[in-house]
Coordinates of C-alpha atoms in Angstrom, one line a residue:
Chain E
M1 CA -1.8 -7.1 -30.6
E2 CA -3.3 -3.9 -32.2
F3 CA -5.8 -1.5 -30.8
S4 CA -7.4 1.7 -32.2
G5 CA -9.3 4.3 -30.4
K6 CA -9.4 7.8 -28.8
A7 CA -7.2 9.2 -26.1
H8 CA -8.7 10.1 -22.7
K9 CA -6.0 12.1 -20.9
F10 CA -5.3 12.2 -17.2
G11 CA -2.5 13.8 -15.2
N12 CA 0.3 12.3 -13.0
D13 CA -0.2 10.1 -10.0
V14 CA -3.6 8.6 -10.9
N15 CA -4.0 6.3 -7.9
T16 CA -6.1 3.2 -7.6
D17 CA -8.6 4.9 -5.4
Y18 CA -9.3 7.2 -8.3
I19 CA -9.5 4.3 -10.7
I20 CA -12.0 2.5 -8.5
S21 CA -13.0 3.9 -5.1
G22 CA -12.8 1.7 -2.0
K23 CA -16.5 2.5 -1.3
Y24 CA -17.4 0.3 -4.3
K25 CA -14.8 -2.3 -4.5
F26 CA -15.3 -4.0 -1.2
K27 CA -18.9 -4.7 -2.0
T28 CA -18.9 -7.0 -5.0
L29 CA -16.9 -9.2 -7.4
D30 CA -19.1 -8.0 -10.3
M31 CA -16.5 -6.2 -12.4
K32 CA -19.2 -4.9 -14.9
E33 CA -20.8 -3.1 -12.0
L34 CA -17.5 -1.7 -10.8
A35 CA -16.6 -0.6 -14.3
R36 CA -19.5 1.9 -14.2
H37 CA -17.6 3.8 -11.5
V38 CA -14.1 3.7 -13.1
M39 CA -12.3 7.1 -12.8
E40 CA -15.4 8.6 -11.3
D41 CA -13.7 10.9 -8.8
L42 CA -11.6 12.4 -11.6
D43 CA -14.3 12.5 -14.3
P44 CA -17.8 11.5 -13.2
D45 CA -18.9 10.9 -16.8
F46 CA -15.9 8.9 -17.9
Y47 CA -17.7 5.5 -18.2
E48 CA -20.3 7.1 -20.5
K49 CA -17.7 8.8 -22.7
V50 CA -15.6 5.7 -23.4
T51 CA -16.1 3.8 -26.7
A52 CA -14.8 0.3 -26.8
G53 CA -11.1 0.2 -27.6
D54 CA -10.4 3.8 -26.4
F55 CA -7.2 4.5 -24.4
I56 CA -6.6 5.9 -20.9
V57 CA -3.5 8.1 -21.2
G58 CA -1.9 9.1 -18.0
G59 CA 1.3 10.9 -16.9
A60 CA 3.9 9.5 -14.5
N61 CA 3.2 7.0 -11.7
F62 CA -0.1 5.7 -13.1
G63 CA -1.8 3.3 -10.7
C64 CA 0.0 4.3 -7.5
G65 CA -1.6 3.4 -4.1
S66 CA -3.4 0.3 -3.1
S67 CA -2.8 -3.2 -4.5
R68 CA -6.5 -3.6 -5.6
E69 CA -6.7 -5.7 -8.7
Q70 CA -10.2 -4.3 -9.2
A71 CA -8.4 -1.3 -10.7
P72 CA -7.1 -2.9 -13.9
L73 CA -10.2 -5.1 -14.0
A74 CA -12.6 -2.1 -13.8
I75 CA -10.6 -0.5 -16.7
K76 CA -10.7 -3.6 -18.7
Y77 CA -14.4 -4.2 -18.1
A78 CA -15.1 -0.6 -19.2
D79 CA -13.8 -1.8 -22.6
V80 CA -10.7 0.4 -22.5
G81 CA -8.2 -1.1 -24.9
A82 CA -5.0 -0.2 -23.1
V83 CA -3.5 2.2 -20.6
L84 CA -0.6 4.5 -21.8
A85 CA 1.5 6.3 -19.3
K86 CA 5.0 7.7 -18.8
S87 CA 5.5 5.3 -15.9
F88 CA 3.4 2.9 -13.8
A89 CA 3.4 2.1 -10.1
R90 CA 4.8 -1.4 -9.8
I91 CA 1.8 -3.3 -8.2
F92 CA -0.7 -1.9 -10.8
Y93 CA 1.8 -2.8 -13.5
R94 CA 2.0 -6.4 -12.4
N95 CA -1.8 -6.6 -11.8
A96 CA -2.5 -5.3 -15.3
I97 CA -0.3 -7.9 -17.0
N98 CA -1.6 -10.7 -14.8
T99 CA -5.2 -9.9 -15.7
G100 CA -4.5 -9.2 -19.4
L101 CA -4.9 -5.4 -19.5
P102 CA -2.2 -4.0 -21.9
V103 CA -0.1 -1.3 -20.3
V104 CA 2.2 0.8 -22.4
E105 CA 5.1 3.0 -21.3
C106 CA 5.7 5.9 -23.6
D107 CA 6.0 9.7 -23.8
T108 CA 2.4 10.7 -23.3
D109 CA 3.2 14.4 -23.7
L110 CA 3.0 13.6 -27.4
I111 CA -0.7 12.8 -27.1
D112 CA -3.6 15.2 -26.5
Q113 CA -7.1 14.7 -25.3
G114 CA -9.2 13.2 -28.1
D115 CA -6.3 12.2 -30.4
E116 CA -7.0 9.1 -32.5
L117 CA -4.4 6.4 -31.8
K118 CA -3.4 3.1 -33.2
V119 CA -1.3 1.0 -30.7
D120 CA 0.7 -1.9 -32.2
L121 CA 2.2 -3.8 -29.3
S122 CA 4.2 -6.3 -31.4
A123 CA 5.7 -3.5 -33.5
G124 CA 6.4 -1.5 -30.4
V125 CA 4.9 1.7 -31.8
I126 CA 1.9 4.0 -31.4
E127 CA 0.6 5.9 -34.4
N128 CA -0.9 9.2 -33.5
K129 CA -3.3 9.5 -36.4
T130 CA -4.5 13.0 -35.4
K131 CA -1.0 14.4 -35.3
G132 CA 0.5 12.1 -38.0
T133 CA 3.4 11.1 -35.7
N134 CA 4.8 7.8 -34.4
I135 CA 5.6 7.3 -30.7
P136 CA 8.0 4.6 -29.6
I137 CA 6.9 2.1 -26.8
K138 CA 9.3 1.1 -24.0
P139 CA 9.3 -2.7 -24.3
L140 CA 7.9 -4.9 -21.5
P141 CA 10.3 -7.1 -19.6
G142 CA 10.6 -10.7 -21.0
V143 CA 8.8 -12.3 -18.1
M144 CA 5.8 -10.0 -18.6
I145 CA 5.7 -10.7 -22.3
K146 CA 5.6 -14.4 -21.5
I147 CA 2.7 -14.0 -19.0
L148 CA 0.8 -11.8 -21.5
N149 CA 1.4 -14.3 -24.3
D150 CA 0.1 -17.1 -22.1
G151 CA -3.1 -15.1 -21.6
G152 CA -2.4 -13.8 -18.0
L153 CA -1.0 -15.4 -14.9
A154 CA -3.9 -17.7 -14.3
A155 CA -3.6 -19.2 -17.7
H156 CA 0.2 -19.4 -17.2
F157 CA -0.4 -21.4 -14.0
R158 CA -2.9 -23.7 -15.7
K159 CA -0.4 -24.4 -18.4
Y160 CA 2.8 -24.9 -16.2
R161 CA 1.3 -25.6 -12.7
G162 CA 3.5 -22.8 -11.4
F163 CA 6.0 -20.1 -12.6
N164 CA 7.9 -21.1 -15.7
F165 CA 10.1 -18.6 -17.3
D166 CA 12.7 -20.8 -18.9
Chain K
M1 CA 30.9 -6.3 -5.0
G2 CA 28.7 -6.3 -1.9
Q3 CA 25.0 -6.7 -1.6
T4 CA 22.1 -4.7 -0.2
I5 CA 19.7 -6.1 2.4
I6 CA 17.1 -7.0 -0.3
E7 CA 19.7 -8.6 -2.6
K8 CA 20.8 -10.8 0.3
I9 CA 17.3 -11.8 1.3
L10 CA 16.4 -12.7 -2.3
T11 CA 19.7 -14.6 -2.8
K12 CA 18.8 -16.8 0.2
H13 CA 15.3 -17.4 -1.2
C14 CA 16.0 -18.0 -4.9
G15 CA 19.1 -20.2 -4.5
H16 CA 21.6 -18.2 -6.5
E17 CA 23.2 -14.8 -6.2
A18 CA 20.6 -12.1 -6.8
R19 CA 21.7 -8.8 -8.2
A20 CA 19.7 -5.6 -8.9
N21 CA 17.6 -5.7 -12.1
E22 CA 17.7 -9.5 -12.5
I23 CA 14.4 -11.5 -12.5
V24 CA 14.3 -14.2 -9.9
V25 CA 11.7 -16.8 -8.7
A26 CA 11.9 -16.9 -4.9
Q27 CA 10.4 -19.1 -2.2
V28 CA 8.1 -17.1 0.1
D29 CA 8.0 -17.6 3.9
Y30 CA 4.5 -16.1 4.4
V31 CA 1.5 -15.2 2.3
M32 CA -1.3 -12.9 3.5
G33 CA -4.6 -11.5 2.0
Q34 CA -7.2 -9.1 3.4
D35 CA -10.9 -8.7 2.7
G36 CA -10.5 -6.2 -0.1
T37 CA -8.2 -8.5 -2.2
S38 CA -8.7 -12.1 -1.1
P39 CA -12.1 -12.7 -2.7
L40 CA -10.6 -12.0 -6.2
A41 CA -7.6 -14.2 -5.2
I42 CA -10.0 -17.0 -4.5
N43 CA -11.5 -16.6 -8.0
A44 CA -8.0 -16.6 -9.4
F45 CA -7.1 -19.7 -7.4
H46 CA -9.9 -21.6 -9.0
E47 CA -9.1 -20.1 -12.4
M48 CA -5.6 -21.5 -12.0
D49 CA -7.1 -25.0 -11.2
G50 CA -5.6 -24.6 -7.7
Q51 CA -6.2 -27.6 -5.5
S52 CA -4.3 -27.1 -2.2
I53 CA -2.3 -24.4 -0.4
F54 CA 1.5 -24.8 -0.6
D55 CA 1.8 -24.8 3.3
S56 CA -1.3 -23.9 5.3
S57 CA 0.9 -22.9 8.3
K58 CA 2.4 -20.1 6.2
V59 CA -0.8 -18.5 5.0
A60 CA -3.4 -16.2 6.6
F61 CA -6.4 -14.2 5.6
V62 CA -7.4 -11.1 7.6
I63 CA -10.8 -9.5 7.7
D64 CA -9.9 -6.0 8.6
H65 CA -10.8 -3.5 5.9
S66 CA -14.6 -3.6 6.3
A67 CA -14.9 -5.2 9.7
P68 CA -17.6 -5.7 11.0
S69 CA -19.4 -5.9 7.7
P70 CA -21.3 -2.7 6.9
N71 CA -23.6 -4.3 4.2
E72 CA -24.7 -7.6 2.7
G73 CA -22.4 -7.3 -0.3
V74 CA -19.4 -7.3 2.0
S75 CA -20.9 -10.0 4.2
A76 CA -21.1 -12.3 1.2
L77 CA -17.4 -11.7 0.5
H78 CA -16.4 -12.3 4.1
K79 CA -18.3 -15.5 4.1
L80 CA -16.5 -16.6 0.9
M81 CA -13.1 -16.0 2.7
R82 CA -14.2 -17.9 5.8
E83 CA -15.4 -20.9 3.8
F84 CA -12.2 -21.0 1.7
S85 CA -9.8 -20.8 4.6
Q86 CA -11.8 -23.5 6.4
E87 CA -11.8 -25.8 3.4
K88 CA -8.1 -25.3 2.8
G89 CA -7.2 -25.5 6.5
F90 CA -5.4 -22.2 7.1
H91 CA -5.9 -19.4 9.6
L92 CA -8.3 -16.6 9.2
Y93 CA -8.2 -13.6 11.5
D94 CA -11.8 -12.4 11.8
I95 CA -13.4 -9.1 12.7
G96 CA -12.0 -7.3 15.7
E97 CA -8.6 -9.0 15.8
G98 CA -7.0 -6.1 14.0
V99 CA -5.2 -4.8 11.0
C100 CA -3.3 -7.3 8.9
H101 CA 0.0 -5.3 9.2
Q102 CA -0.2 -5.5 13.0
L103 CA -1.4 -9.1 13.2
I104 CA 1.2 -10.6 10.9
P105 CA 4.2 -9.2 12.9
E106 CA 2.3 -10.1 16.2
S107 CA 2.0 -13.7 14.9
G108 CA 5.7 -14.2 15.2
E109 CA 5.9 -15.8 11.8
V110 CA 7.8 -12.9 10.2
G111 CA 11.2 -11.6 11.3
P112 CA 14.7 -10.7 10.1
G113 CA 15.5 -12.3 6.7
S114 CA 11.9 -13.4 6.0
L115 CA 10.3 -13.0 2.6
V116 CA 6.6 -12.1 2.7
I117 CA 4.0 -11.3 0.1
G118 CA 0.7 -9.7 1.0
A119 CA -2.3 -8.6 -1.1
D120 CA -2.2 -5.2 0.4
S121 CA 0.1 -2.4 -0.6
H122 CA 1.3 -1.6 2.9
T123 CA 2.7 -5.1 3.4
C124 CA 6.1 -3.3 3.2
T125 CA 5.5 -2.5 6.9
Y126 CA 7.5 -5.6 8.0
G127 CA 10.6 -4.2 6.5
A128 CA 10.9 -2.6 10.0
L129 CA 11.7 -6.2 11.2
N130 CA 14.4 -6.5 8.6
A131 CA 12.2 -8.6 6.3
F132 CA 11.6 -8.2 2.6
S133 CA 7.8 -7.9 2.5
T134 CA 5.9 -6.4 -0.4
G135 CA 2.4 -5.9 -1.7
V136 CA 1.0 -7.8 -4.6
G137 CA -2.4 -8.1 -6.3
S138 CA -5.0 -10.9 -6.1
T139 CA -3.7 -13.0 -9.0
D140 CA -0.1 -12.9 -7.7
L141 CA -1.5 -13.8 -4.3
A142 CA -3.3 -16.9 -5.8
G143 CA 0.0 -17.9 -7.5
G144 CA 1.7 -17.6 -4.1
L145 CA -0.9 -19.6 -2.3
I146 CA -0.6 -22.5 -4.8
S147 CA 3.2 -22.5 -5.4
G148 CA 4.8 -20.9 -2.3
K149 CA 6.8 -18.8 -4.8
M150 CA 6.8 -15.4 -6.5
W151 CA 8.7 -13.8 -9.3
F152 CA 10.5 -10.5 -8.6
K153 CA 12.7 -8.1 -10.4
V154 CA 15.5 -7.6 -7.9
P155 CA 15.2 -3.9 -7.1
E156 CA 17.9 -1.3 -6.8
T157 CA 18.1 0.4 -3.4
I158 CA 17.9 4.0 -2.3
K159 CA 19.6 4.4 1.1
F160 CA 18.2 7.1 3.4
V161 CA 20.7 8.0 6.1
C162 CA 18.8 9.9 8.9
D163 CA 21.3 11.3 11.4
G164 CA 20.7 13.6 14.4
T165 CA 18.1 13.5 17.1
L166 CA 14.3 14.1 16.5
P167 CA 13.3 17.1 18.7
P168 CA 10.6 16.5 21.4
G169 CA 7.1 16.5 19.8
V170 CA 8.5 15.4 16.5
F171 CA 8.0 11.7 15.6
S172 CA 8.8 9.0 13.1
K173 CA 5.6 10.0 11.2
D174 CA 6.9 13.5 10.7
L175 CA 10.1 12.1 9.4
I176 CA 8.6 9.7 6.9
L177 CA 6.2 12.5 5.6
Y178 CA 9.2 14.7 5.2
L179 CA 11.2 12.0 3.3
I180 CA 8.2 11.3 1.0
G181 CA 7.8 15.1 0.3
D182 CA 11.5 15.2 -0.5
V183 CA 11.8 12.1 -2.7
T184 CA 8.2 12.4 -4.1
A185 CA 5.4 9.8 -4.7
D186 CA 7.3 8.0 -7.4
G187 CA 10.9 8.8 -6.3
A188 CA 11.5 5.2 -5.4
T189 CA 9.3 3.4 -7.9
Y190 CA 10.6 -0.2 -8.7
M191 CA 13.2 0.3 -6.0
A192 CA 13.8 -0.7 -2.3
A193 CA 14.5 1.8 0.4
E194 CA 16.9 1.2 3.3
Y195 CA 16.4 3.5 6.3
T196 CA 19.4 3.9 8.5
G197 CA 21.3 6.4 10.7
E198 CA 21.2 7.6 14.3
A199 CA 17.6 8.7 14.2
I200 CA 16.4 5.3 13.0
T201 CA 18.6 3.5 15.6
A202 CA 17.2 5.7 18.4
M203 CA 13.6 5.0 17.4
S204 CA 11.4 2.4 19.2
Q205 CA 10.5 -0.7 17.1
E206 CA 6.9 0.6 17.0
A207 CA 8.0 4.0 15.6
R208 CA 10.1 2.2 13.0
F209 CA 7.0 0.3 11.7
T210 CA 5.5 3.8 10.8
I211 CA 8.5 4.5 8.5
A212 CA 8.5 1.2 6.8
N213 CA 4.7 1.2 6.4
M214 CA 4.9 4.3 4.2
A215 CA 7.7 3.2 1.9
V216 CA 5.1 2.4 -0.8
E217 CA 4.0 6.1 -0.7
M218 CA 7.3 6.9 -2.4
G219 CA 6.7 4.1 -4.8
A220 CA 9.1 1.6 -3.2
K221 CA 8.7 -2.1 -3.3
A222 CA 10.1 -2.5 0.2
G223 CA 11.4 -0.3 3.1
L224 CA 14.0 -2.1 5.0
M225 CA 15.9 -1.5 8.3
D226 CA 18.6 -3.3 10.2
A227 CA 17.6 -5.6 13.0
D228 CA 19.0 -4.7 16.5
E229 CA 18.3 -5.4 20.1
K230 CA 15.0 -3.5 19.9
T231 CA 13.8 -5.6 17.0
F232 CA 14.5 -8.8 18.9
D233 CA 13.0 -7.5 22.2
W234 CA 9.8 -6.7 20.3
L235 CA 9.8 -10.1 18.5
C236 CA 10.4 -12.2 21.6
R237 CA 7.1 -11.1 23.1
F238 CA 5.4 -13.0 20.3
T239 CA 7.8 -15.9 19.4
D240 CA 10.8 -17.8 20.5
R241 CA 11.8 -18.5 16.9
K242 CA 15.4 -17.7 16.0
F243 CA 16.0 -15.2 13.2
T244 CA 19.3 -14.2 11.7
P245 CA 19.7 -10.5 11.0
V246 CA 20.6 -9.5 7.4
T247 CA 22.9 -6.5 7.0
A248 CA 24.0 -4.7 3.8
D249 CA 27.7 -5.1 2.9
A250 CA 29.9 -2.0 3.3
D251 CA 30.5 -2.1 -0.4
A252 CA 26.9 -2.7 -1.4
V253 CA 25.9 -0.7 -4.5
Y254 CA 23.1 1.9 -4.1
A255 CA 21.1 3.7 -6.7
Q256 CA 21.2 6.8 -4.5
V257 CA 22.4 7.7 -1.0
R258 CA 20.3 10.5 0.6
E259 CA 21.5 12.1 3.8
Y260 CA 19.4 14.0 6.3
D261 CA 19.9 15.8 9.6
V262 CA 16.6 15.4 11.5
S263 CA 17.6 17.7 14.4
K264 CA 15.6 20.7 13.2
L265 CA 12.6 18.8 11.8
E266 CA 9.2 20.4 12.7
P267 CA 5.9 18.5 12.8
Q268 CA 4.8 17.8 9.2
V269 CA 1.5 17.4 7.4
A270 CA 0.6 15.9 4.0
K271 CA -2.0 18.2 2.5
P272 CA -4.7 17.1 0.1
H273 CA -4.8 15.2 -2.2
Q274 CA -1.3 13.6 -2.4
V275 CA 0.9 12.0 0.2
D276 CA 4.0 13.9 -1.2
N277 CA 2.2 17.3 -0.9
V278 CA 4.1 17.8 2.4
A279 CA 4.5 21.0 4.4
P280 CA 5.5 22.0 7.9
L281 CA 2.4 22.0 10.1
S282 CA 3.1 25.7 10.9
E283 CA 2.0 26.5 7.3
I284 CA -1.7 25.6 8.1
A285 CA -1.8 26.1 11.9
G286 CA -5.2 27.5 13.0
K287 CA -7.2 25.9 10.1
P288 CA -10.4 24.4 11.5
V289 CA -10.8 20.6 11.7
Q290 CA -14.1 18.6 11.8
Q291 CA -12.8 15.1 12.2
A292 CA -9.7 13.6 13.7
V293 CA -8.6 10.0 13.2
L294 CA -6.2 8.0 15.3
G295 CA -5.3 4.5 14.2
T296 CA -4.6 2.5 11.1
C297 CA -1.6 0.3 10.1
T298 CA 0.6 3.5 10.1
N299 CA -0.2 4.8 13.6
G300 CA -2.6 2.5 15.6
R301 CA 0.0 0.9 17.9
L302 CA 0.3 1.2 21.6
E303 CA 2.9 3.9 21.6
D304 CA 0.8 6.0 19.2
L305 CA -2.3 5.7 21.5
R306 CA -0.1 6.5 24.5
I307 CA 1.3 9.6 22.9
A308 CA -2.2 10.9 22.1
A309 CA -3.4 10.0 25.6
G310 CA -0.5 12.0 27.1
I311 CA -1.8 15.1 25.3
L312 CA -5.5 14.5 26.0
N313 CA -5.2 13.4 29.6
G314 CA -7.7 15.2 31.8
R315 CA -8.9 17.4 28.8
K316 CA -11.9 17.3 26.5
I317 CA -11.7 17.5 22.7
H318 CA -13.2 20.5 21.0
P319 CA -17.0 20.3 20.6
G320 CA -16.7 20.8 16.9
V321 CA -14.5 17.8 16.3
R322 CA -15.4 14.1 16.0
F323 CA -12.5 12.1 17.3
I324 CA -12.3 8.5 16.0
V325 CA -9.9 6.0 17.5
A326 CA -9.2 2.5 16.0
P327 CA -6.5 0.4 17.7
A328 CA -4.3 -1.6 15.3
S329 CA -5.2 -4.9 17.0
R330 CA -7.1 -6.5 19.8
Q331 CA -3.7 -6.9 21.6
V332 CA -3.1 -3.2 21.3
L333 CA -6.6 -2.5 22.6
L334 CA -6.0 -4.8 25.6
D335 CA -2.6 -3.3 26.4
A336 CA -4.1 0.2 26.1
M337 CA -6.9 -0.8 28.4
A338 CA -4.6 -2.2 30.9
E339 CA -2.5 1.0 30.9
G340 CA -5.6 3.3 31.2
I341 CA -5.0 4.8 27.8
I342 CA -8.5 3.9 26.5
Q343 CA -10.1 5.3 29.6
T344 CA -8.2 8.6 29.0
L345 CA -9.1 8.8 25.3
V346 CA -12.8 7.9 25.8
E347 CA -13.1 10.4 28.7
A348 CA -11.6 13.0 26.4
G349 CA -14.4 12.4 23.9
A350 CA -13.1 9.7 21.5
A351 CA -15.4 7.4 19.6
L352 CA -13.7 4.0 19.9
V353 CA -14.3 1.8 16.8
T354 CA -13.3 -1.9 16.1
A355 CA -9.6 -2.7 15.9
G356 CA -9.1 -2.7 12.2
C357 CA -8.7 -0.4 9.2
G358 CA -11.5 1.8 10.5
P359 CA -12.3 4.9 8.4
C360 CA -9.1 4.9 6.4
V361 CA -10.5 3.2 3.3
G362 CA -13.9 4.9 3.1
T363 CA -16.2 1.9 3.6
H364 CA -17.5 2.8 7.1
N365 CA -16.7 4.0 10.5
G366 CA -16.6 7.8 9.8
I367 CA -17.1 9.0 6.3
P368 CA -16.7 12.8 6.3
S369 CA -19.3 15.1 4.7
D370 CA -18.9 17.6 1.8
G371 CA -16.4 20.4 2.5
E372 CA -15.1 18.9 5.8
T373 CA -11.5 18.8 6.9
V374 CA -10.1 15.6 8.4
I375 CA -6.8 15.2 10.1
S376 CA -5.7 11.5 10.3
T377 CA -2.7 9.4 11.3
A378 CA -3.3 7.2 8.2
N379 CA -1.0 6.9 5.2
R380 CA -3.2 8.1 2.3
N381 CA -5.0 11.4 1.7
F382 CA -6.2 10.8 -1.9
K383 CA -9.4 12.5 -2.9
G384 CA -12.3 10.2 -1.9
R385 CA -10.1 7.9 0.1
M386 CA -12.3 8.1 3.2
G387 CA -15.5 7.7 1.1
N388 CA -16.2 11.4 0.1
S389 CA -14.4 13.1 -2.7
K390 CA -15.6 16.5 -1.5
A391 CA -13.7 16.2 1.8
E392 CA -10.1 17.1 2.5
I393 CA -7.7 14.8 4.3
Y394 CA -4.5 15.8 6.0
L395 CA -2.0 13.3 7.3
A396 CA 0.0 13.9 10.5
S397 CA 1.5 12.2 13.6
P398 CA -0.7 10.9 16.5
A399 CA 0.5 13.9 18.6
T400 CA -0.6 16.4 16.0
V401 CA -3.9 14.7 15.6
A402 CA -4.5 14.6 19.3
A403 CA -3.5 18.3 19.8
S404 CA -5.8 19.3 16.8
A405 CA -8.7 17.3 18.2
L406 CA -8.3 19.2 21.4
T407 CA -8.3 22.7 19.9
G408 CA -10.5 22.1 16.8
E409 CA -7.8 23.5 14.5
F410 CA -4.4 22.3 13.2
T411 CA -2.2 22.6 16.2
D412 CA 1.5 22.1 16.9
P413 CA 1.6 19.3 19.5
R414 CA 4.7 20.8 21.1
E415 CA 2.3 23.3 22.8
F416 CA 1.2 20.3 24.9
I417 CA 4.4 18.3 25.2
K418 CA 6.7 19.6 27.9

């Protein structure tokens, strides 16, 4: 999988309340509607600024807080190509893979706001086109690669009628 | 080489020896979803071509986060949950019964050695009962509902040894805030925590739930404790089921062992807008407060209400403060009524709201206004958490919340505890 777009930088500890506030997520299952409010408490204009395929670039502990799967879904439905961070909180990480939002662990200090990036998941590398540098990606655990390749956990279950990692 | 508590519980549930960093697929003993996460899980269930629930006696939905419904959007999702649980034949706890993390322990279905997944990040609460319980998202929940299984990376464990005696007026909430401040919001990410030592042993079972509840605020997958007489005394009120305690081996391998002496601990607060932004209360004493919240899955149990009532007994809250009380469950409410605690709190000026998550998640029941300061017994103080990103939320113990409601400013509860 390969994605190209612009970096939108955020700090450490971006929690799922910031990604999509509780005041919206309890009301609807319409993810396109939720996507309009993605990252709103950190950047009220974020949804307007994003072009399809752009990247959210966080620091450490991205996605901490509640287990709401609306968080990765709202990011995905805002047409963000992938989330890059130094580290992810574990429930968000699982939810992203389960719902097919690519999440990439890497050294995001090497990326600045607005940098043009090309993320190549299969090659395990990010090309920072603005800076002319390459950033290595920490590989996903095998189980997660399997779920991603199957098209998310729902598709995995349709295929195997349960968990199958053999 | 010995095993930690979580390695032992996972070993028992996956059928072979589980060691840190391995991937295992384990049987689960109980599966829970709440109204913020279950509707998406129902979607995922259908997307997975799910037909039936693996065991309807081991599953529950809880309507607690926006209960009673504040608008028609939420009402539609609640209806979806009710219809799904009826169709599949499993139990749904409806509005007013309480917060999921109080109701599941009260159900008697979970105890020492159990393995539980819940679509709520604070599912780690049942670690106080010596269970491995952890939060998952909606798609994982759907997978659990269908298969009765879940995959896990067996976590490494950080052991927190808390020795010494908590001083009067200093509570388990102060201790867990202090530990989170020390280890930071991602200090235990991908890991389990074991809480042990004299101070944990001396705590009531209810106080222990507060510690386990906040394990996720240090990034942990679970927050486990040993089971002892207090654990079984608490459980036997709700079930006569026999559970076998799970203890760590003496030669278990830990990622870290952190030792603390709690004897000089002061009341603590988590300042805006992060749970690990912790300071002694004395640092902000005297700062005005407009709203005080007592309740939630962290601190809405009988003992918490009793501590607050002890401070407020015969007194009136400050006229500039709105004091919102949400008991953790209907059972807690009934017990507190029988003990006269509710009478005391309401006479002091409390606004009593439905047993449930109340104002913690920003959907209803007390959304603060711009520029206001809230002191709450909840577990999260993120910007906008309570529904307004221009308000500031501080987290503290029930005693500190009650004392601050009384004076209208951040107040050390030890002034009122003799």
